[in-house]
Amino acid sequence: MNILIISYYFYPNIRIASFRIDAFAKYFRQAGHNVTVIAAGEMDETRQWNGCEVHYIKDPIISDTELQGLIINRRWPIRRILKGVENRLLGNTALWGLKTKVIVNKLLRQQSFDVVLSTYCPMTPHKIVLDLKEKYNFFWIADIRDEISTHPYISKRTARRLKPFEKSVLQNADLVVSVSKPIIDDLKKICHHDRYLVIKNGYDYAEYHGVNFQPRFTMAYIGNFSEFITPHKWFKAFAELIKENRIPADSIIKIIGSLKYYEEPPELKDNVIRIPKVAHEEAIRMSTTETDVLVMMHPSGRKGVYSGKVFDYLASNKPILALYDPDDVVGELIAETKAGFVVDESDHEGIKKAIIKCYEIWKNQEVLSRDWNKIKQYTRRNQTQILLNYMKTVLNKHNTQNP
């Protein structure tokens, strides 16, 4: 098959959204298919990556790397201001989309593609395919990934703007892909059909079966906090356990890579260590060798959302402490794989009990009996294979109906 992928984020961008599309491209190619990728880049150029031809298209206003650097340094030059104006008036990456649509149209005229895969966030790749769908004959996979108009963290104004595009994508795509059943169930309320498929994220490194313990009991959070994801309840439980002499007074919390600063309680000023953002490979190394417990958190009320890091953590051989809704997908995943503990972030005593369980594992130098066979199904290769199997099954039928 000839496959075209359109994604704003792609290697070497290190966002979770990039890792998902990186895996699709890499494992489509390893399965023997020809893969072309259209993505945002630092300059207009064409390069080879893992056997895939990648056309990088620079955002006319500012590249994502430049923008993120300005955000980190809290600078507002004219390019960042213009980007904000674009986002408010036209939609995020709208001008990149106009530029990219010309390139995609040219590629579709020059070459026949069996499959075109577009991905959300932002909406632009879906808009490009939606505009060109009737003009060319291909099988369209719309990778929605997370919620769109129903995302709880976007404004009502943005939701109203996204909703008609979202419905058009759901109606016109030959296959709609997302990361979990709860999200797909919500998408079906907007547009009900049977062309949906769950393709989870996953991990893409060798499972770590080594055993090591830090000299001092160490918990770590890797990634960003936000106004919705905060460490306050974890900090409070940790401080109380030290005060109650239930964990050692020299226990450590490592915060790795968060751009948003949340001050710890005064009694934890010597316990919290902050480490700047690191490359993904370094984050994996630190998670397997420099901590005893991996912490992740998410507020209750938003169903079907996996943090991208949970799959990396499954393969780390370290206990996971997830401050999540135990009845949601992360709770099910950790229970299935026996990889750690899940407690609702509002359950203060439950958090303390879970920390004690993790401490006892460290103190006794034990290792959780993970179900590695279950964990292996969450490699990115295996998740991509689910999509490939589906494509193989339905493409003959699609080609017959659309000669």
Short mmCIF file of C-alpha atoms in Angstrom, two decimals, residues 203-215 218-222 254 256 278-295 309-320 362 366-367 370 372 375:
data_model
loop_
_atom_site.label_atom_id
_atom_site.label_comp_id
_atom_site.label_asym_id
_atom_site.label_seq_id
_atom_site.Cartn_x
_atom_site.Cartn_y
_atom_site.Cartn_z
CA TYR A 203 5.62 2.13 24.63
CA ASP A 204 8.43 1.77 22.15
CA TYR A 205 11.48 0.63 24.10
CA ALA A 206 12.66 -2.72 25.43
CA GLU A 207 10.97 -3.72 28.68
CA TYR A 208 13.19 -3.10 31.68
CA HIS A 209 13.40 -6.20 33.87
CA GLY A 210 16.24 -4.95 36.03
CA VAL A 211 15.89 -4.40 39.77
CA ASN A 212 17.33 -1.41 41.58
CA PHE A 213 16.40 0.64 44.63
CA GLN A 214 17.41 4.19 45.53
CA PRO A 215 19.36 4.81 48.76
CA THR A 218 12.14 8.15 46.00
CA MET A 219 8.93 8.96 44.15
CA ALA A 220 9.04 10.75 40.79
CA TYR A 221 6.67 12.68 38.55
CA ILE A 222 7.86 13.11 34.95
CA LYS A 254 11.55 14.22 42.10
CA ILE A 256 11.24 16.06 36.29
CA VAL A 278 14.96 16.08 29.52
CA ALA A 279 14.78 14.18 26.23
CA HIS A 280 12.35 11.28 26.07
CA GLU A 281 15.13 8.68 26.06
CA GLU A 282 16.63 10.25 29.17
CA ALA A 283 13.22 10.31 30.85
CA ILE A 284 12.92 6.57 30.19
CA ARG A 285 16.37 5.96 31.66
CA MET A 286 15.57 7.99 34.76
CA SER A 287 12.22 6.23 35.22
CA THR A 288 13.87 2.82 35.22
CA THR A 289 17.00 3.58 37.25
CA GLU A 290 16.58 6.73 39.35
CA THR A 291 13.29 6.32 41.16
CA ASP A 292 11.37 3.76 43.21
CA VAL A 293 7.83 4.84 42.33
CA LEU A 294 6.42 6.53 39.22
CA VAL A 295 3.56 8.92 39.95
CA LYS A 309 3.42 8.13 30.08
CA VAL A 310 1.37 5.27 31.56
CA PHE A 311 2.43 2.91 28.75
CA ASP A 312 6.09 3.82 29.16
CA TYR A 313 5.69 3.20 32.89
CA LEU A 314 4.18 -0.25 32.31
CA ALA A 315 7.49 -1.41 30.85
CA SER A 316 9.67 0.18 33.56
CA ASN A 317 9.38 -2.55 36.23
CA LYS A 318 8.68 0.21 38.78
CA PRO A 319 5.45 0.50 40.80
CA ILE A 320 3.03 3.04 39.34
CA TRP A 362 11.01 -0.26 48.61
CA GLU A 366 10.36 -6.36 46.50
CA VAL A 367 9.29 -6.24 42.86
CA ARG A 370 3.70 -7.61 36.61
CA TRP A 372 4.38 -9.06 31.19
CA ILE A 375 1.96 -5.50 29.05
#
